CSV table of C-alpha atoms and ligand atoms in Angstrom, one decimal:
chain,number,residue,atom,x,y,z
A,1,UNK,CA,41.0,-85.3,43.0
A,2,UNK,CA,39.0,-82.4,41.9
A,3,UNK,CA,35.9,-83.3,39.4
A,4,UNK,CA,36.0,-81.5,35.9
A,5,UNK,CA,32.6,-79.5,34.5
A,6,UNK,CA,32.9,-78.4,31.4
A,7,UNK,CA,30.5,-75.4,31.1
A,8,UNK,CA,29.3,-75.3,27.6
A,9,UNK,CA,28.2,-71.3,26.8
A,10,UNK,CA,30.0,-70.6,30.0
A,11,UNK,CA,31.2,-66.7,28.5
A,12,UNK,CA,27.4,-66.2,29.0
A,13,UNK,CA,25.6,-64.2,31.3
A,14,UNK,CA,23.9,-67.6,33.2
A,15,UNK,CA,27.1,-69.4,32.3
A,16,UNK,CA,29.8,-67.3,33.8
A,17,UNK,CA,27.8,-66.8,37.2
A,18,UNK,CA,27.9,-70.7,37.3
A,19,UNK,CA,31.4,-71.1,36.6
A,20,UNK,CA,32.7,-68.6,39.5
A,21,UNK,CA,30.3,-70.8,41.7
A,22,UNK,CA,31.2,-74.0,40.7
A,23,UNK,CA,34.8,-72.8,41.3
A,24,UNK,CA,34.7,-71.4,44.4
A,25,UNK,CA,32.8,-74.4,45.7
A,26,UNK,CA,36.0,-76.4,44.6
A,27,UNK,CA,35.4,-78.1,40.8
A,28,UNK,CA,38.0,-77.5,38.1
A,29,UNK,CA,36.0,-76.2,34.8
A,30,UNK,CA,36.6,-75.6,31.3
A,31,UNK,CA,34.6,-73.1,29.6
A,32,UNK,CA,33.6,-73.5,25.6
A,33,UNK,CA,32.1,-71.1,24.0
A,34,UNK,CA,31.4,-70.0,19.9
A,35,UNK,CA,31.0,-66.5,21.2
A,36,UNK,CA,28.6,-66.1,18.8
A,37,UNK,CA,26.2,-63.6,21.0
A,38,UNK,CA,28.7,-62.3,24.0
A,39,UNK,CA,32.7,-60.8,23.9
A,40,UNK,CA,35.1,-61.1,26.6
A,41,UNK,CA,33.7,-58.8,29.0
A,42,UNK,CA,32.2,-61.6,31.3
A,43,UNK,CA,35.1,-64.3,30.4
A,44,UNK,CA,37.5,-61.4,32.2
A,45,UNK,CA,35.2,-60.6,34.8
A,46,UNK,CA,35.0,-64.1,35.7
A,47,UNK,CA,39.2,-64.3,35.8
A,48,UNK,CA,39.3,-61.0,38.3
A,49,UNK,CA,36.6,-62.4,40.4
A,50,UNK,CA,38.6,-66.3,41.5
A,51,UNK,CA,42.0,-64.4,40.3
A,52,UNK,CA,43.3,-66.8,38.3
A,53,UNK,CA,42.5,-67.9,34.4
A,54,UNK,CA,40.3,-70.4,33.6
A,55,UNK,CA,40.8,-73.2,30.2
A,56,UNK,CA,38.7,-71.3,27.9
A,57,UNK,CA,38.4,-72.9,24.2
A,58,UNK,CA,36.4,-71.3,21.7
A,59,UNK,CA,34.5,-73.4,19.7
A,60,UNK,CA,30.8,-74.7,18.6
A,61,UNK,CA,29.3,-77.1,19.7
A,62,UNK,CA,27.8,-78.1,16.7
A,63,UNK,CA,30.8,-79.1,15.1
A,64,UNK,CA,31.4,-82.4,16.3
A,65,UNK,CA,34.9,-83.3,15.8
A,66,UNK,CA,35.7,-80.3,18.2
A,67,UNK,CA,33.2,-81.8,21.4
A,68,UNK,CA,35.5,-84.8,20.5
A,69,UNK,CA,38.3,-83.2,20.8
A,70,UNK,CA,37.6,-81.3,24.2
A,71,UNK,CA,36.6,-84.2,25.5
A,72,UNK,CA,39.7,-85.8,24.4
A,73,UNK,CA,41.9,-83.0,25.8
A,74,UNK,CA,40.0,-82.9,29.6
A,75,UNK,CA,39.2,-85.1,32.2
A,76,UNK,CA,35.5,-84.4,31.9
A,77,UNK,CA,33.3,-85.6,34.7
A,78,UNK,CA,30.0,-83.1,34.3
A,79,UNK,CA,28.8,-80.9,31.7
A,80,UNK,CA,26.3,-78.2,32.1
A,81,UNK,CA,24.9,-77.2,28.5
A,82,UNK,CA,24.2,-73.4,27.8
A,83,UNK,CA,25.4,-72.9,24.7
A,84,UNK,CA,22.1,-72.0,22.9
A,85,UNK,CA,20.4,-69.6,21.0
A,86,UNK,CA,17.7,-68.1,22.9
A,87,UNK,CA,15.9,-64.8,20.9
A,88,UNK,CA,11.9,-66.2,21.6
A,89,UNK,CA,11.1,-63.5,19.3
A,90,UNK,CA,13.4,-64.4,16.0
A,91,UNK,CA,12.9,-67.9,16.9
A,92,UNK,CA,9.1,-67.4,15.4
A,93,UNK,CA,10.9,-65.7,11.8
A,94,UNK,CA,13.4,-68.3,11.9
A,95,UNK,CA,13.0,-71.6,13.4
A,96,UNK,CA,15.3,-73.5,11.5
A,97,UNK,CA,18.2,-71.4,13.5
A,98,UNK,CA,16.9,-72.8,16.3
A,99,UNK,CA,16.3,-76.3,15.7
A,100,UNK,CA,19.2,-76.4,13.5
A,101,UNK,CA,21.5,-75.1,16.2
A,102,UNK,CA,20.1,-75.4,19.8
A,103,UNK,CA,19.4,-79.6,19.1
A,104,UNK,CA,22.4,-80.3,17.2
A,105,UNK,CA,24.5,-78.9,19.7
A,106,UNK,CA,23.0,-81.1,22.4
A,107,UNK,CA,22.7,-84.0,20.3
A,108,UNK,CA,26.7,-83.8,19.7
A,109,UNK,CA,27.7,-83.2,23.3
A,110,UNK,CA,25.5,-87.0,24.2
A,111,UNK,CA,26.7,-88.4,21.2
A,112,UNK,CA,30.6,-87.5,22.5
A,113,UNK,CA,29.6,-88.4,25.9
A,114,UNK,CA,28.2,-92.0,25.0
A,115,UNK,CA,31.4,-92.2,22.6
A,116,UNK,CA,33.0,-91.7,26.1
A,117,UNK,CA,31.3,-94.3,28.2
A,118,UNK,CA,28.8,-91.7,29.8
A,119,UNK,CA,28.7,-88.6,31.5
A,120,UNK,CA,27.0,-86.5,34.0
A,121,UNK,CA,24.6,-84.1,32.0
A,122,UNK,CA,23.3,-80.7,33.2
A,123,UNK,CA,20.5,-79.0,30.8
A,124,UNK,CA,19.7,-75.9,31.1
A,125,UNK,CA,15.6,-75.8,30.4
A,126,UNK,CA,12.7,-73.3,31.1
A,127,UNK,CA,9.7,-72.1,33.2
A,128,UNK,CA,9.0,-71.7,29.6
A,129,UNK,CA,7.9,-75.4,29.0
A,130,UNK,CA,4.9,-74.7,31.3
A,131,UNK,CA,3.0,-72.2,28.8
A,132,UNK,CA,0.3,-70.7,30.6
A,133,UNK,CA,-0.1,-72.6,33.8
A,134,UNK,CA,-3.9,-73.4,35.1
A,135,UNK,CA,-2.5,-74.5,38.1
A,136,UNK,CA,-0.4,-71.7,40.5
A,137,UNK,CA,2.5,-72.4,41.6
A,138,UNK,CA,4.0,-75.2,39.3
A,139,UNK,CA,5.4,-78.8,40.7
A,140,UNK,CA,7.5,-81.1,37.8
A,141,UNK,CA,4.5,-82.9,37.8
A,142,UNK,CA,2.4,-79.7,36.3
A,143,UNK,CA,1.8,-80.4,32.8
A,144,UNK,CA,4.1,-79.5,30.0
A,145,UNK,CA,2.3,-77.1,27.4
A,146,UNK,CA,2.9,-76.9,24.0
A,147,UNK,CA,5.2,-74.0,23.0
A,148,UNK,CA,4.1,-70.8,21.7
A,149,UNK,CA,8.0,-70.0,20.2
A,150,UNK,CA,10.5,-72.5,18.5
A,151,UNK,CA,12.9,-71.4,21.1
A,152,UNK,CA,10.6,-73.1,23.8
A,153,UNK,CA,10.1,-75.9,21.6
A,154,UNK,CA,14.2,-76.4,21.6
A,155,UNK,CA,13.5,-76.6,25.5
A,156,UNK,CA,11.6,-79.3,25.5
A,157,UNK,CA,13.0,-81.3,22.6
A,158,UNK,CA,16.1,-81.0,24.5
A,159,UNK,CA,14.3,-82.3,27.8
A,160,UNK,CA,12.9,-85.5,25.9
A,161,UNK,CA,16.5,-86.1,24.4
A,162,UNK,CA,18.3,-86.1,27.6
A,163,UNK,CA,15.6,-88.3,29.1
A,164,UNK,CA,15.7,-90.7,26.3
A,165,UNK,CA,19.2,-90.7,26.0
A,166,UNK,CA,19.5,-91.5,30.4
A,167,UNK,CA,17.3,-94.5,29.3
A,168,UNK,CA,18.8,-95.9,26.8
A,169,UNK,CA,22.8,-95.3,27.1
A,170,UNK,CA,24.1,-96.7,29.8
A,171,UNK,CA,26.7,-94.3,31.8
A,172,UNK,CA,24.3,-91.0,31.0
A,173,UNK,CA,22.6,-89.6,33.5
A,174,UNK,CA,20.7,-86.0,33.6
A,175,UNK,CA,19.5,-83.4,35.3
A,176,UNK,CA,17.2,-80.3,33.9
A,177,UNK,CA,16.8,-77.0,35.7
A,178,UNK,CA,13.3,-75.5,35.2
A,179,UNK,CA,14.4,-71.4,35.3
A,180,UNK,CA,11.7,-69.0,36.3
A,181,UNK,CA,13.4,-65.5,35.4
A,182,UNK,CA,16.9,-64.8,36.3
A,183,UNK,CA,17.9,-61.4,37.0
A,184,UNK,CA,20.8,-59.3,38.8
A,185,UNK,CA,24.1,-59.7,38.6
A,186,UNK,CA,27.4,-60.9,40.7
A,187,UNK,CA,28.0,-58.3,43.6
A,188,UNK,CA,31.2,-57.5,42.6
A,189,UNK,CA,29.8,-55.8,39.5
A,190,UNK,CA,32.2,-57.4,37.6
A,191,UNK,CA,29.8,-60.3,35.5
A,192,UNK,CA,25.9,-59.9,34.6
A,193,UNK,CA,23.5,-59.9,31.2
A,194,UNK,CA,25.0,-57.9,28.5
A,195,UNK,CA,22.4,-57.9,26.2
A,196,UNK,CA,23.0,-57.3,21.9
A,197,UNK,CA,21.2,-54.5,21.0
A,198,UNK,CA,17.2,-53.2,22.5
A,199,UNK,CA,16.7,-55.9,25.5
A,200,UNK,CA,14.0,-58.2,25.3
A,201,UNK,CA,13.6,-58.7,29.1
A,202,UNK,CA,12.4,-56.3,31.4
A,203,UNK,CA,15.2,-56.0,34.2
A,204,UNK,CA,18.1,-55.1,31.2
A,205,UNK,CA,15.2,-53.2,29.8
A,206,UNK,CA,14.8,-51.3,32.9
A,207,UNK,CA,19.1,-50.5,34.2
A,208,UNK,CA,19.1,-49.1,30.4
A,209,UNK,CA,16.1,-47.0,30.9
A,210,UNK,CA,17.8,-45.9,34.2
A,211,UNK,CA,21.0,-45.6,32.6
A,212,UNK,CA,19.5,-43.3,29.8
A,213,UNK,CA,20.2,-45.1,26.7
A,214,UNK,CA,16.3,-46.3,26.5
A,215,UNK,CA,14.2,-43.4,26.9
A,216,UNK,CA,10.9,-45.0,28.4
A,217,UNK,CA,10.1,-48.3,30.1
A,218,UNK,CA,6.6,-50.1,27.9
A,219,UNK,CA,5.5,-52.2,31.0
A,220,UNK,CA,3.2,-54.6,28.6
A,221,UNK,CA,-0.1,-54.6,29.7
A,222,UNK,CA,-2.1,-53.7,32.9
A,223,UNK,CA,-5.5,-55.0,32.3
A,224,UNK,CA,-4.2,-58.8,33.7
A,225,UNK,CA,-6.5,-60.8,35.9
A,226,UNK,CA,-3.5,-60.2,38.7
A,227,UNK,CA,-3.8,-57.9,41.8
A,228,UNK,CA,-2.0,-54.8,39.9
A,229,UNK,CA,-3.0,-55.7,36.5
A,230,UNK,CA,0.8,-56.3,35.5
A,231,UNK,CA,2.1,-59.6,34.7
A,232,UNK,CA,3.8,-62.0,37.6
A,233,UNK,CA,6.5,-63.7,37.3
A,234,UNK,CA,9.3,-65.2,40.2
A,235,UNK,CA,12.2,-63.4,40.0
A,236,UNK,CA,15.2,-65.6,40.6
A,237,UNK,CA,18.6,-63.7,41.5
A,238,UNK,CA,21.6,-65.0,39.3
A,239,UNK,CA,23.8,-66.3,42.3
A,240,UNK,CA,21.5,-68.1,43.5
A,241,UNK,CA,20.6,-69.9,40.2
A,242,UNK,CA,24.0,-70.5,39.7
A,243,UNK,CA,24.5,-72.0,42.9
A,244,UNK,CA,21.2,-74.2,42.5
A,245,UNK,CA,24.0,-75.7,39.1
A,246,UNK,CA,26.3,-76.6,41.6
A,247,UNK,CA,24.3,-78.3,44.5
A,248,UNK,CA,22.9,-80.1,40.9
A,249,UNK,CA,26.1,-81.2,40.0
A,250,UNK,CA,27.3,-82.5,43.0
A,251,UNK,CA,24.1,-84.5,43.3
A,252,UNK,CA,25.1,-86.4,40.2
A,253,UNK,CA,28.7,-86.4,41.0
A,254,UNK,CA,28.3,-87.9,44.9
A,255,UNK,CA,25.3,-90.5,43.1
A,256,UNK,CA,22.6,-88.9,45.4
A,257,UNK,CA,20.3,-88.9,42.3
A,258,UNK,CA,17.1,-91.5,42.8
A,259,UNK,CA,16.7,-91.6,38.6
A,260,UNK,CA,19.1,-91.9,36.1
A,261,UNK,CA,17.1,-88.5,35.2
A,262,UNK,CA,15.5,-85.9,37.0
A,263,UNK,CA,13.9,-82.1,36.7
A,264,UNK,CA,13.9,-79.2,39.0
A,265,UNK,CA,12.2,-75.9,39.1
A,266,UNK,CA,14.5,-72.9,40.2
A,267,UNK,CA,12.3,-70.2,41.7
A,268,UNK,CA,11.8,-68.6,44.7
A,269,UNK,CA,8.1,-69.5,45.1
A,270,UNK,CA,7.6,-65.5,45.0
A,271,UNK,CA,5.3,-63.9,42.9
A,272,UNK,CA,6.3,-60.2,41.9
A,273,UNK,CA,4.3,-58.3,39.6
A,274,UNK,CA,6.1,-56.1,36.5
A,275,UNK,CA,5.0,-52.9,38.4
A,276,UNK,CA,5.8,-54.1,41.9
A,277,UNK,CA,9.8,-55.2,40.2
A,278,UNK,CA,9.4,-51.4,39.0
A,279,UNK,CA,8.8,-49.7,42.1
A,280,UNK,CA,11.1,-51.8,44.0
A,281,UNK,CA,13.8,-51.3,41.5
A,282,UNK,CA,13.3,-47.4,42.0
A,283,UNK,CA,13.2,-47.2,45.7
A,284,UNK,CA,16.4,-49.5,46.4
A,285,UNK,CA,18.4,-47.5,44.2
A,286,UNK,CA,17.1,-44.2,44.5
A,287,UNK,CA,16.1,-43.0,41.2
A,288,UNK,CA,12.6,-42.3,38.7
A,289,UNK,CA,12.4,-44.7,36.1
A,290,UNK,CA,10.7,-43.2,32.9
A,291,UNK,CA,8.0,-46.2,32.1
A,292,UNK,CA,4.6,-46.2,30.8
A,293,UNK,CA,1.5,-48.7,30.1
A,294,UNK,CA,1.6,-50.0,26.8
A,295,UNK,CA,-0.6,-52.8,25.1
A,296,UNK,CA,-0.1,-56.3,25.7
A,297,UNK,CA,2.8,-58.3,24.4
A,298,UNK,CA,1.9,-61.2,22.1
A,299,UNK,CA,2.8,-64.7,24.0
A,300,UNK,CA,2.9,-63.2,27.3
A,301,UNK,CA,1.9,-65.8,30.2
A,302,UNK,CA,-0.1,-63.6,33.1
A,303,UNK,CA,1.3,-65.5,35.9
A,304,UNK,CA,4.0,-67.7,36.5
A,305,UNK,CA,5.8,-69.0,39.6
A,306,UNK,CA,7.4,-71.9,41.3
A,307,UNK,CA,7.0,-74.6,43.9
A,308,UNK,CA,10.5,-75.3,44.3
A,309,UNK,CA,10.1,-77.5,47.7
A,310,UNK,CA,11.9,-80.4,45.6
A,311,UNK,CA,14.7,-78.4,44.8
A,312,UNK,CA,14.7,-77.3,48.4
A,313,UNK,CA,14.3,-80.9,49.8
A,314,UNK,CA,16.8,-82.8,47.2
A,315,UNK,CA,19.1,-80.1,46.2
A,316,UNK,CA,19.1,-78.7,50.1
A,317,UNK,CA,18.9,-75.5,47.8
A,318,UNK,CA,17.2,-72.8,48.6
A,319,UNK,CA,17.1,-68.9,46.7
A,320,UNK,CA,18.2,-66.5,49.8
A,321,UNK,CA,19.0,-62.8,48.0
A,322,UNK,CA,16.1,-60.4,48.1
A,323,UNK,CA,14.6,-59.0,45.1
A,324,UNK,CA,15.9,-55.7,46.5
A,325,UNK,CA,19.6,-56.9,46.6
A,326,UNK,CA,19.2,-58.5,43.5
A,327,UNK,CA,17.8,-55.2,41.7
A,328,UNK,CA,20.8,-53.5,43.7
A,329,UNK,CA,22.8,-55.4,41.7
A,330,UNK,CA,21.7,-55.5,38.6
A,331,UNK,CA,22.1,-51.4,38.9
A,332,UNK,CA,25.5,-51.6,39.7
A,333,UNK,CA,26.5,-54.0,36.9
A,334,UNK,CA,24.9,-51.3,34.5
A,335,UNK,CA,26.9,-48.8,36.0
A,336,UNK,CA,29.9,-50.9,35.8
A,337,UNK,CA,29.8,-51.4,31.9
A,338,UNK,CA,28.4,-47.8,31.4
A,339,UNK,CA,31.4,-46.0,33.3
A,340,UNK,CA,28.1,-44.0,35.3
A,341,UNK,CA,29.6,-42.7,39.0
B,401,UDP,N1,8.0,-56.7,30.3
B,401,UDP,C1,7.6,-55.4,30.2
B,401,UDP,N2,8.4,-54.5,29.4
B,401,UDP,C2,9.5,-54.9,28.8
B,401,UDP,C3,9.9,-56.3,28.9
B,401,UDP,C4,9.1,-57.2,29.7
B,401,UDP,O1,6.5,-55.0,30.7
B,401,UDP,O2,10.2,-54.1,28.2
B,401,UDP,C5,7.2,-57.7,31.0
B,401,UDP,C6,6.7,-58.9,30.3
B,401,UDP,O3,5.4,-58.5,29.7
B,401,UDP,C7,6.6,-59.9,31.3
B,401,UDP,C8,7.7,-59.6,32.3
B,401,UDP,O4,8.0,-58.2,32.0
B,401,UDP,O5,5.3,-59.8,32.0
B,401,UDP,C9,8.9,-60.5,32.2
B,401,UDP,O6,9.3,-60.5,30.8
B,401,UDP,P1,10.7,-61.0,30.3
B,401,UDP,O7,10.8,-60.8,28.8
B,401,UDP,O8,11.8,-60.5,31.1
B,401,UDP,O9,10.6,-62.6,30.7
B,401,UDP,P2,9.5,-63.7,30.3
B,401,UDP,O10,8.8,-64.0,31.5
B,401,UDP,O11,8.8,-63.2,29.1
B,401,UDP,O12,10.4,-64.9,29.9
């Protein structure tokens, strides 16, 4: 019989990626999702991509009669938890948001799932967690920093829950995925970030620029200790993330885990400077990107990038799209949703 994953946040742009993966590698889902920051444009673009539609029930997770009640309706053998607010920036004016909705969300969904008799649980955490690394690249084991925004605090609160809730209730077990930055979109064109309003992150920042509805690219800051002076960061193409979710899943499904809990950085173990992602994004797609050299950006890390040789070795993982593919990609999703020719 074919295992269940309910994909919590799966109308998102991590979230639908995930759910055409898990599908096509043979797992029934069911996504949930409040819609609260996406519409239907990825929800449908996942239904044309696997040509069928998928259970979706729209709902929040921080209303806990209605977990029950999904959990009540469907077979549920894995969740993988999305469904979170995740604006670093208003998370520093309003933190309560945050905490308020990104724990008790989580704290629902393992409260249904003990109610249940246990549950495999997928978190979705954050190169985030490791503030500004001393060490380059980062292992698990590099230390945890504290965090510069509510939103990254959610992260790690979240992380400690699921570990302290593997411990203690029997039938739980866990798995968080460490993201460096995830960027492109689906090659058919048909899913990828659709972000509200001026993007915060600097691939959407740059297909708009391209696209003409931002006028200028700020790449924030060139005076970095780093070869170019721009920040680094590993670049991690959305397909393979998502695929990194299922080889997770089926670790936990098939009992291949060696804890009750375990973490895993999802990188390519690739450094890529802002202005190298720049120039790469204009030479695969054939086009002069209006940017310019602007000051710093409070909170910005100057280098981050994985050691993912345990996702690798356990996961048999492994990120396998170029940067130039990716960026290919993310170009024609904008084109996609912008009607460009
Ligand atoms: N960045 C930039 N201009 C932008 C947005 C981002 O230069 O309009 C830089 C940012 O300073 C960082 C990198 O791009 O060095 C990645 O930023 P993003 O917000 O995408 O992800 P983060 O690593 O901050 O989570």
């Amino acid at each position: 019989m074919k295992a269940t994953v309910l994909v919590s946040g799966g109308a998102g742009f991590i979230g639908s990626h995930v759910t055409v993966e898990l599908v096509q590698a043979g797992y029934d889902v069911v996504i949930a999702d409040n819609m609260s920051n996406c519409d239907e444009t990825n929800y449908r673009g996942v239904c044309s991509i696997l040509g069928k539609e998928l259970p979706f029930v729209r709902m929040d997770f921080c209303d806990k009669e209605a977990v029950r009640n999904l959990f009540a309706k469907y077979p549920i053998d894995a969740v993988i938890h999305f469904a979170a607010f995740k604006a670093v920036g208003e998370s520093v004016t309003n933190p309560l948001k945050y905490y308020s909705n990104n724990l008790e969300s989580f704290i629902n969904l393992l409260e249904v799932a003990v109610e249940k008799g246990g549950c495999n649980v997928l978190f979705s955490s954050s190169a985030t967690v490791y503030g500004e690394p001393e060490k380059l690249p980062v292992t698990e084991e590099s230390p945890r920093m504290p965090a510069t925004s509510s939103y990254g605090n959610t992260k790690q609160m979240c992380e400690d829950i699921l570990r302290d809730s593997v411990a203690a209730y029997p039938g739980i077990k866990g798995i968080a995925l460490r993201y460096f930055n995830p960027i492109g979109a689906h090659p058919s064109a048909l899913i990828g970030e659709l972000p509200r309003g001026v993007p915060n992150n600097l691939v959407p920042f740059i297909t708009q620029t391209a696209a003409g509805i931002r006028e200028c690219l700020s790449i924030f800051g060139d005076d970095y200790p780093t070869p170019d002076g721009t920040c680094q960061r590993d670049y991690i193409d959305i397909v393979d993330l998502a695929k990194a979710h299922v080889a997770a899943v089926t670790r936990m499904l098939k009992d291949k885990m060696e804890a009750g809990y375990e973490i895993f950085n999802v990188g390519t173990g690739r450094p890529v400077s802002v202005m190298e992602l720049v120039k790469a994004f204009e030479k695969v797609n054939h086009l002069k990107l209006n940017y310019r050299i602007a000051p710093r950006r409070p909170g910005d890390v100057t280098a981050i990038w994985a050691d993912p040789a345990k996702a690798n070795e356990k996961l048999g993982w492994k990120a396998e799209r170029s940067i130039e593919e990716t960026l290919e990609s993310a170009w024609a999703w904008e084109k996609h949703i912008r009607n460009i020719k």
